[in-house]
Coordinates of C-alpha atoms and ligand atoms in Angstrom, one line a residue:
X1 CA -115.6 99.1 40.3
X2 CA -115.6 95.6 41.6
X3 CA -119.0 94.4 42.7
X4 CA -119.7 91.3 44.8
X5 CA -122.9 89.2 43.2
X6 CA -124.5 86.5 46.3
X7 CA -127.1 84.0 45.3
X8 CA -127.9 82.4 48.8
X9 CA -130.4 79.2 48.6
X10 CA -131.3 77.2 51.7
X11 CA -128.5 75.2 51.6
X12 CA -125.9 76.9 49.3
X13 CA -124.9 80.1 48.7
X14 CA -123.3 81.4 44.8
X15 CA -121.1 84.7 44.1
X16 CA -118.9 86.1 41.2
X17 CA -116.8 88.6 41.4
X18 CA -117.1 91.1 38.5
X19 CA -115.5 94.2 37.3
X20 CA -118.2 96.5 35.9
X21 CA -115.9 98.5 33.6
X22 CA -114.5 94.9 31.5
X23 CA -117.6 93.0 33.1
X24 CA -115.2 90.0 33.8
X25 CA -115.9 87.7 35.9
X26 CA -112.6 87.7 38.9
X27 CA -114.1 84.8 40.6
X28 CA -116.6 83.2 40.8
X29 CA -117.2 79.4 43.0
X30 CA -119.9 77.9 45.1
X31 CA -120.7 77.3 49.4
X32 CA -122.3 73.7 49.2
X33 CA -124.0 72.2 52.1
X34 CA -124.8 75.2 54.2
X35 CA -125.5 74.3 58.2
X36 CA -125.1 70.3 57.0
X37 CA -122.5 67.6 57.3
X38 CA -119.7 68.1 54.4
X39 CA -120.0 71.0 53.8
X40 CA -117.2 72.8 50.7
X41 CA -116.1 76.1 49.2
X42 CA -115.3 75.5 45.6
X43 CA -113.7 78.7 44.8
X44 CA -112.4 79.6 40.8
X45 CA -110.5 82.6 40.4
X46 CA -109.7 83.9 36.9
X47 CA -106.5 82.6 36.0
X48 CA -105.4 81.0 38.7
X49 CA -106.0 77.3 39.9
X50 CA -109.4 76.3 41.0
X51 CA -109.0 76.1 45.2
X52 CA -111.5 73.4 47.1
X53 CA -111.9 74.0 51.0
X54 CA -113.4 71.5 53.1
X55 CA -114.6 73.2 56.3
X56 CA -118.0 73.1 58.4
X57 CA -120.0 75.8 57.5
X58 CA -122.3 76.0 60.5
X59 CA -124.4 78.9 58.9
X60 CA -124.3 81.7 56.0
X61 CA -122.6 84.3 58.0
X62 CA -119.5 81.4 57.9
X63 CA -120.2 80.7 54.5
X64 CA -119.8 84.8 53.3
X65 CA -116.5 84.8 55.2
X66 CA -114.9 82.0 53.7
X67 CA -115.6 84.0 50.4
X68 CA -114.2 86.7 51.7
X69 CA -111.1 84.6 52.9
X70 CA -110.8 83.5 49.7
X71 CA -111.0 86.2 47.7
X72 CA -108.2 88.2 49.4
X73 CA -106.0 85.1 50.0
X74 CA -102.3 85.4 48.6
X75 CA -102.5 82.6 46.9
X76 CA -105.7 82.2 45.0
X77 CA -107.3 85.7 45.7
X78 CA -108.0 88.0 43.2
X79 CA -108.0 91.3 45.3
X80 CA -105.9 92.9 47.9
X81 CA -108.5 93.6 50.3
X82 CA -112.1 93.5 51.1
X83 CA -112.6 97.3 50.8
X84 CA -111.7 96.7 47.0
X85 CA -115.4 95.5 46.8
X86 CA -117.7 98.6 46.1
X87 CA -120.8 97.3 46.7
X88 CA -123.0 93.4 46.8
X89 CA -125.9 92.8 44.7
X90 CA -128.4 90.1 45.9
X91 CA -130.2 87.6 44.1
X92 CA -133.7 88.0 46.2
X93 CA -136.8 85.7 45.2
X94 CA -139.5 87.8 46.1
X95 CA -140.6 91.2 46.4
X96 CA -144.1 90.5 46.6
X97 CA -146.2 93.7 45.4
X98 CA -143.6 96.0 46.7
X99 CA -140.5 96.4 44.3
X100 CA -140.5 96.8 40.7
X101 CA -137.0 97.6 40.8
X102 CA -133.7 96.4 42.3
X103 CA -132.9 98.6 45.3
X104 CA -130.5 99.5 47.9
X105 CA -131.4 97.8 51.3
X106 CA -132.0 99.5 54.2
X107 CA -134.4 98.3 57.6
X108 CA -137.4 99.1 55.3
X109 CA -136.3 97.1 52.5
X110 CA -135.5 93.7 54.9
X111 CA -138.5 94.6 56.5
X112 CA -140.2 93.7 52.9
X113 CA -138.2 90.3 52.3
X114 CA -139.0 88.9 55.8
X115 CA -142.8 89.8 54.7
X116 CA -142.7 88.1 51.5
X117 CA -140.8 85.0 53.4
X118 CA -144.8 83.4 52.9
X119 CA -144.7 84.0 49.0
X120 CA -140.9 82.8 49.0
X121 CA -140.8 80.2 51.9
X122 CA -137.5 78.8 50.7
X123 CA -135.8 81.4 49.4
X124 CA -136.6 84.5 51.1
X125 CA -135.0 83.6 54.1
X126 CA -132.2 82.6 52.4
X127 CA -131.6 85.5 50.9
X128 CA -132.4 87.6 53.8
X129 CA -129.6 85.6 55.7
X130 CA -127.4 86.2 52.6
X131 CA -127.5 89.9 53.1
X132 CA -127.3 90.0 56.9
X133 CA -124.3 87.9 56.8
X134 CA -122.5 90.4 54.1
X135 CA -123.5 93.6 55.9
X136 CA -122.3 91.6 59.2
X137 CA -118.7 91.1 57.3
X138 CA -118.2 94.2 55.4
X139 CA -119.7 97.3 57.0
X140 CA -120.6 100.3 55.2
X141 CA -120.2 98.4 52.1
X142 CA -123.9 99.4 50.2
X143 CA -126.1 96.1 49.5
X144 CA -128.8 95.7 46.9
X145 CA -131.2 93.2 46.2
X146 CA -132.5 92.6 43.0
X147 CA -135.8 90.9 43.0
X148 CA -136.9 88.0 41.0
X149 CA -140.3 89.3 40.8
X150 CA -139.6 92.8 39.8
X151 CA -140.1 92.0 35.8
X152 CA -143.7 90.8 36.5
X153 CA -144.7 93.9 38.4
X154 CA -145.6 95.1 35.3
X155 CA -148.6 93.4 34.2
X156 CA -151.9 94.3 34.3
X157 CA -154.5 93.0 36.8
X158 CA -156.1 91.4 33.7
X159 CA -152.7 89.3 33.4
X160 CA -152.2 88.7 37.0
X161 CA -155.1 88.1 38.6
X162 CA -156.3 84.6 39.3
X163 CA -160.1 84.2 39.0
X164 CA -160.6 83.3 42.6
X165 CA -162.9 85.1 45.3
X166 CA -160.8 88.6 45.5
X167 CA -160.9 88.8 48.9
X168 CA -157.7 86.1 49.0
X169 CA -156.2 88.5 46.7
X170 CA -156.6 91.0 49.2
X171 CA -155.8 89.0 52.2
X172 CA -152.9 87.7 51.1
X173 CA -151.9 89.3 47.8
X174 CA -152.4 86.1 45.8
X175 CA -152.0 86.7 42.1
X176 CA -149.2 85.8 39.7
X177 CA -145.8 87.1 40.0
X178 CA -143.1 85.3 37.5
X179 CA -139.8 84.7 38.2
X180 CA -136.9 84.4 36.6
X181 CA -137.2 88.2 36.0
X182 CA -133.8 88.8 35.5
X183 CA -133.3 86.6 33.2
X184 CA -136.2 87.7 31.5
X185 CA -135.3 91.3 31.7
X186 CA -132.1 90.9 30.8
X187 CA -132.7 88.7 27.7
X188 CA -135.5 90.8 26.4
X189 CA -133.3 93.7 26.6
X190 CA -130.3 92.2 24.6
X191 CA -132.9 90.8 21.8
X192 CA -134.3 94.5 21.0
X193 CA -130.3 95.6 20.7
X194 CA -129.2 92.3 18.9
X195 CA -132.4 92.4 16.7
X196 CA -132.3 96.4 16.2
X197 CA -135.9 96.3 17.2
X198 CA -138.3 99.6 17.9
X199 CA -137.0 100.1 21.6
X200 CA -140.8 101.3 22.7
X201 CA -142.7 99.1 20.9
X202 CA -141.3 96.3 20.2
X203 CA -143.5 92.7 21.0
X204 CA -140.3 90.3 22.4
X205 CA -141.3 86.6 23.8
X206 CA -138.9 85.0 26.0
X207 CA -138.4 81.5 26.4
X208 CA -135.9 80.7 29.4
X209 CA -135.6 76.7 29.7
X210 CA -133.5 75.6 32.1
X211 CA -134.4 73.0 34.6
X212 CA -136.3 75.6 36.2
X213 CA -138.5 77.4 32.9
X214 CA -140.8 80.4 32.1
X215 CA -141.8 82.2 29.0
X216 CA -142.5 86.2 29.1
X217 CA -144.3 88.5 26.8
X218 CA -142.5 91.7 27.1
X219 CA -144.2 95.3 25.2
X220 CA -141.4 97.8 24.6
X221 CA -139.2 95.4 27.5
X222 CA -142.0 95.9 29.9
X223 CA -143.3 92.5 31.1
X224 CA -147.0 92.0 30.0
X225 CA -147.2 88.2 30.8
X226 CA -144.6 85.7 32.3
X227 CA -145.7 82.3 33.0
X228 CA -144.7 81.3 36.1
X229 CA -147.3 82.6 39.1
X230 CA -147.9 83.2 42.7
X231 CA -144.6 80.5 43.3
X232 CA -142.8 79.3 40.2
X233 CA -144.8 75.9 40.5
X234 CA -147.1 77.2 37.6
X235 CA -146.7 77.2 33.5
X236 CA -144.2 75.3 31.4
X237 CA -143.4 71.6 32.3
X238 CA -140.1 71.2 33.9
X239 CA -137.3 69.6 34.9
X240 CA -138.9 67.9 37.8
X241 CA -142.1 70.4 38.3
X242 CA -145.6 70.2 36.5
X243 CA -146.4 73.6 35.5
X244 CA -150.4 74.2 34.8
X245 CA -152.3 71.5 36.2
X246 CA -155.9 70.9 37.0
X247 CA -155.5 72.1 40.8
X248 CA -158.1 69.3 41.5
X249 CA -155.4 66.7 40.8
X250 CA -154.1 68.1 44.0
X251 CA -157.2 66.5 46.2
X252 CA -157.8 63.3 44.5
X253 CA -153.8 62.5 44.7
X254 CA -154.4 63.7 48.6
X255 CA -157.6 61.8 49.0
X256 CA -156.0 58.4 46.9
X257 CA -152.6 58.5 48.3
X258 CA -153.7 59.7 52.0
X259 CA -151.0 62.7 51.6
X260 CA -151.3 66.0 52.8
X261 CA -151.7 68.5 50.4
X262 CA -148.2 70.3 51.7
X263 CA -147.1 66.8 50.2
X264 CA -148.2 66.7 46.9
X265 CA -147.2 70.1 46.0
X266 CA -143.5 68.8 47.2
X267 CA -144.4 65.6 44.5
X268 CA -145.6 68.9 42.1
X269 CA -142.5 70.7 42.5
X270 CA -139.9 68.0 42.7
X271 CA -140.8 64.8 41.3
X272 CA -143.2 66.0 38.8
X273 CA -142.1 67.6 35.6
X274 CA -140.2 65.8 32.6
X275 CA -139.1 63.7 35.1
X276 CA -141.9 62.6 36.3
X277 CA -143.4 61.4 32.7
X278 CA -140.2 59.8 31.9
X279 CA -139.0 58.0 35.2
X280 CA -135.5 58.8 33.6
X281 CA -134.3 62.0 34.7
X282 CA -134.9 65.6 34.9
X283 CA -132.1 66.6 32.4
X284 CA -133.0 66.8 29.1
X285 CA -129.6 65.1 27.4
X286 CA -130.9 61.8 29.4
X287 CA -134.0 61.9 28.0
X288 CA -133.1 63.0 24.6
X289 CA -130.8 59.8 24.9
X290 CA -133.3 57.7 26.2
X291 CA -135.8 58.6 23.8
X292 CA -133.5 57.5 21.2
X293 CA -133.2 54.1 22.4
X294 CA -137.0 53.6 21.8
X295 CA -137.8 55.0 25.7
X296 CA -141.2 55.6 25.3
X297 CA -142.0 57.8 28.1
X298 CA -139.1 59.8 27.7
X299 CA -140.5 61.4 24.1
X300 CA -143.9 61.8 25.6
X301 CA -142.1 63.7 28.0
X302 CA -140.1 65.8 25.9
X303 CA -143.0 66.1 23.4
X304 CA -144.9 67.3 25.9
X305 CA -142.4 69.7 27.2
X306 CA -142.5 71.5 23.2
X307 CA -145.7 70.9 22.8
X308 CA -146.5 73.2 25.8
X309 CA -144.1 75.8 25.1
X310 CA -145.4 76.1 21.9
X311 CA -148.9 76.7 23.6
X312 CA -147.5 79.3 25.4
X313 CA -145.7 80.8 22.5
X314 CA -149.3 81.1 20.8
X315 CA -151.3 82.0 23.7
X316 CA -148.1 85.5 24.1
X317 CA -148.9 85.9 20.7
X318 CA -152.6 86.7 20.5
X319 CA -152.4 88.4 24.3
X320 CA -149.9 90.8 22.2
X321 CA -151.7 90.6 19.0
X322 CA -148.6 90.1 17.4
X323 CA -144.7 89.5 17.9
X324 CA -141.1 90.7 16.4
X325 CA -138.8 88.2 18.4
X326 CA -138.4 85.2 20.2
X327 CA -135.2 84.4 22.0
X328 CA -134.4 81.0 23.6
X329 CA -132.3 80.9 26.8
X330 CA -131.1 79.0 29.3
X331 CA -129.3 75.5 29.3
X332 CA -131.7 73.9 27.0
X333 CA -132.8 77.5 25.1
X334 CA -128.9 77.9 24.7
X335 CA -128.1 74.3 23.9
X336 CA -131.0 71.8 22.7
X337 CA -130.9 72.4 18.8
X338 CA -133.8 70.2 18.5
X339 CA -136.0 71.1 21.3
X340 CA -135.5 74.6 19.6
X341 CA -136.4 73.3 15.8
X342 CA -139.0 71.3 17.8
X343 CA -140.7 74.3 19.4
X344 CA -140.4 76.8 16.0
X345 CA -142.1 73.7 13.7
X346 CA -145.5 74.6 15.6
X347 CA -144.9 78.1 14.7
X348 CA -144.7 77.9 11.1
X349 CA -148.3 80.0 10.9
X350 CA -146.7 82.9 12.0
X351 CA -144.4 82.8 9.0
X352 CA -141.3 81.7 11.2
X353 CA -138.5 79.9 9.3
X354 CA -135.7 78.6 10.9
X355 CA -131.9 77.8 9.1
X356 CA -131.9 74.4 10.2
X357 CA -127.1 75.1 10.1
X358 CA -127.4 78.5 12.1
X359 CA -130.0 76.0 14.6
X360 CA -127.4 74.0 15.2
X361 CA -125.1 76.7 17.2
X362 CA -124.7 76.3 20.5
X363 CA -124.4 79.0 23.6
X364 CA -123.8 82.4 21.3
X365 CA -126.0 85.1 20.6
X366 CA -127.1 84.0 17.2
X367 CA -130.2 84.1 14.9
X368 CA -131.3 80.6 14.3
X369 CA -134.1 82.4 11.4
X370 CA -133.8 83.0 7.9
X371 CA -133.6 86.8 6.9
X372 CA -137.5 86.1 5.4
X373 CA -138.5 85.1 8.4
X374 CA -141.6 86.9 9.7
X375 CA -140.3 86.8 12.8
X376 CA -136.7 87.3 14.1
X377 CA -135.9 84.1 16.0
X378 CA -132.4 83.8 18.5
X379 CA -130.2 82.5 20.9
X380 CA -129.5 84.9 23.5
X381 CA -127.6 83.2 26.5
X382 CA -128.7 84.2 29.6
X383 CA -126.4 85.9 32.3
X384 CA -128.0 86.7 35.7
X385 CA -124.9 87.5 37.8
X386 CA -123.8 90.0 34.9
X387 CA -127.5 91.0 35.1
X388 CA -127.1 91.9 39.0
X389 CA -124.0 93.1 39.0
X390 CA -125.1 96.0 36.5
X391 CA -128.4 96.8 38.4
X392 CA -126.0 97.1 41.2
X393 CA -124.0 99.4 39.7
X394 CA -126.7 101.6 38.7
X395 CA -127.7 102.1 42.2
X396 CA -124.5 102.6 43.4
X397 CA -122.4 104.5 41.1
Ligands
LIG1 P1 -131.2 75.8 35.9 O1 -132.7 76.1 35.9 O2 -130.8 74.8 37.0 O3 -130.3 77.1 35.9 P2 -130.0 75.4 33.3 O4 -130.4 76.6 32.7 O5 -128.6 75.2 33.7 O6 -130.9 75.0 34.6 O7 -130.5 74.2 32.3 C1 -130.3 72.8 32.6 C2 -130.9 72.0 31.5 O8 -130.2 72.3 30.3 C3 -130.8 70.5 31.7 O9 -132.0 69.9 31.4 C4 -129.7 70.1 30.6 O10 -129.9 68.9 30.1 C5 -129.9 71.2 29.6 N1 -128.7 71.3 28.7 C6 -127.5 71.8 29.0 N2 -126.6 71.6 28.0 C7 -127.3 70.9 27.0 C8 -127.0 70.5 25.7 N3 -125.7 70.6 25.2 N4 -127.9 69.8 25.0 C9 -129.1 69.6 25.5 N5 -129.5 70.1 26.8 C10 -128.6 70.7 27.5

């Protein structure tokens, strides 16, 4: 079966092809530039040369059938026709309260995305657009979104309540969420096979830093705690967002800097973060470069990035009363050898040893601990289009 996997942002819109039976990838490229000037379909099939098509894109629904276009195309297609695609899973941000689980869309399900476009202003629609677009181009074809959120639906109201009158929690469902579920789901779920851990009980911390980042405590791969909250503004520090922050820093930077407060969540969530501390850049090999050239501000800022993680570690650790794994993904969890020895040093109380030459592998699923290690410690590289792809199967098959 050949299923189609969309990740539509504002602006852009993602897909790989996969086959679910070898779970290669067929193609996969990128729609840049979305209802803007410039817009470009970069398009890599498997095998064949990489094709670049410069065209205006005035909205999504032209953006899913260049895709399309291209993935039948004599030349750098990779299937004979559009019917070859069995079904599209969709990359959705939020299912608010609604969805635990990835599901097939129907009215009732679009009905939910457009109500959680409030929780998910940038995404949502996105997304929403996304599947309209593919149900426009290739009818009958069954479409399922998998939500973002759906991991954190299973916390308790002890985990995801915020301590806030409870009528806004009523009103307007304000509480945490997470994100990055998929990830989290899907990483948890290869660290109890990789680690041959207890499949019900098992305590599993995940760590996914990326630009964007979020830690999960999972009991028996059920979610019990993720850090990120009602948006994914709140937690670790980030590439450019602040994570946990006094939220009365948000009125004395309005009151000082005569912003609005729609404003300085946009300096929160985009100019905040690592780079924000630093001034160099929100990618960590800049900073990590820049601190070694005596940049001050760059290892406060990546100090601070460990420093919190390693909070969070501790804080998963006593709401679990224990743990038996901690797997690092994403592009720094996959790659940063030192933010990973950085973060584990902290941890040396819960009898964690690291093997400082299995640390230094980069992108594999690998265990960066020593065999008398308390605690099994890995790499696990995330895979979110592999992760959809195979929720969409299960719905579909
Ligand atoms: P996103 O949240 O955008 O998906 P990624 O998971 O791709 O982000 O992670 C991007 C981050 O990973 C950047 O800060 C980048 O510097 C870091 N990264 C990627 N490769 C390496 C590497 N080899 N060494 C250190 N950091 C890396």
């Amino acid at each position: 079966m050949k299923v189609l996997v969309i990740n539509a942002g504002s602006s852009s819109l993602k897909y790989q092809l996969i086959e679910t039976e070898s779970e290669k990838v067929l193609a996969k490229g990128l729609c840049e530039r979305i209802g803007l000037e410039g817009s470009k379909l970069t398009h890599s099939p498997e095998g064949k040369e990489k094709y670049v098509e410069e065209k205006p894109m005035p909205t999504h629904k032209t953006a899913v059938q260049m895709v399309l276009d291209a993935l039948v195309d004599e030349e750098h297609g990779v299937i004979a026709d559009i019917n070859d695609i069995s079904a599209v899973g969709h990359r959705v941000l939020h299912g608010g309260q609604y969805y635990s689980d990835s599901v097939v869309v129907n009215d009732d399900v679009k009905k939910v995305i457009k109500d959680c476009f409030p929780l998910g202003p940038l995404h949502n629609p996105a997304n929403l657009i996304g599947i309209e677009a593919c149900e426009d181009a290739m009818a009958g074809t069954p479409q399922v979104a998998v939500f973002d959120t759906a991991f954190g639906q299973s916390m308790e109201p002890k985990a995801y309540m915020y301590a806030i009158p409870y009528k806004y929690y009523e009103k307007y469902s304000i509480r945490k969420y997470g994100f990055h579920g998929t990830s989290h789901k899907f990483v948890s779920g290869r660290a109890i096979k990789f680690g041959e851990l207890d499949n019900s009980n098992c305590k599993v911390i995940v760590c996914h830093l990326g630009n964007g980042a979020s830690i999960s405590a999972s009991v028996g791969g059920k979610c019990v705690d993720t850090s990120m909250g009602l948006t994914p503004l709140e937690g670790l520090i980030m590439g450019t967002r602040s994570g946990d922050i006094d939220p009365a820093v948000v009125q004395y930077i309005a009151n000082n800097e005569n912003l609005s407060v729609d404003e300085v969540l946009n300096i929160l969530n985009k100019e905040s973060g690592v780079l924000g501390i630093s001034g160099v850049s929100s990618d960590f090999r800049d900073l990590s470069a820049a601190a070694q050239e005596g940049n001050k501000r760059a290892q406060i800022a990546l100090d601070a990035f460990i420093y919190r993680v390693a909070k969070y570690v501790g804080s998963y650790v006593a709401a679990m009363n224990g743990v038996d794994a901690i797997a690092f993904t994403g592009g720094i969890g996959e790659n940063d050898c030192d933010t990973r020895y950085k973060i584990c040093q902290y941890l040396g109380y819960l009898g964690i040893k690291i093997d400082e030459e299995k640390n230094k592998e980069r992108g594999k699923e690998i265990y960066i601990s020593t065999p008398d290690s308390n605690v099994k410690v890995m790499v696990i590289p995330t895979n979110e289009e592999l992760a959809i792809a195979r929720e969409t199967l299960d719905l579909v098959k």
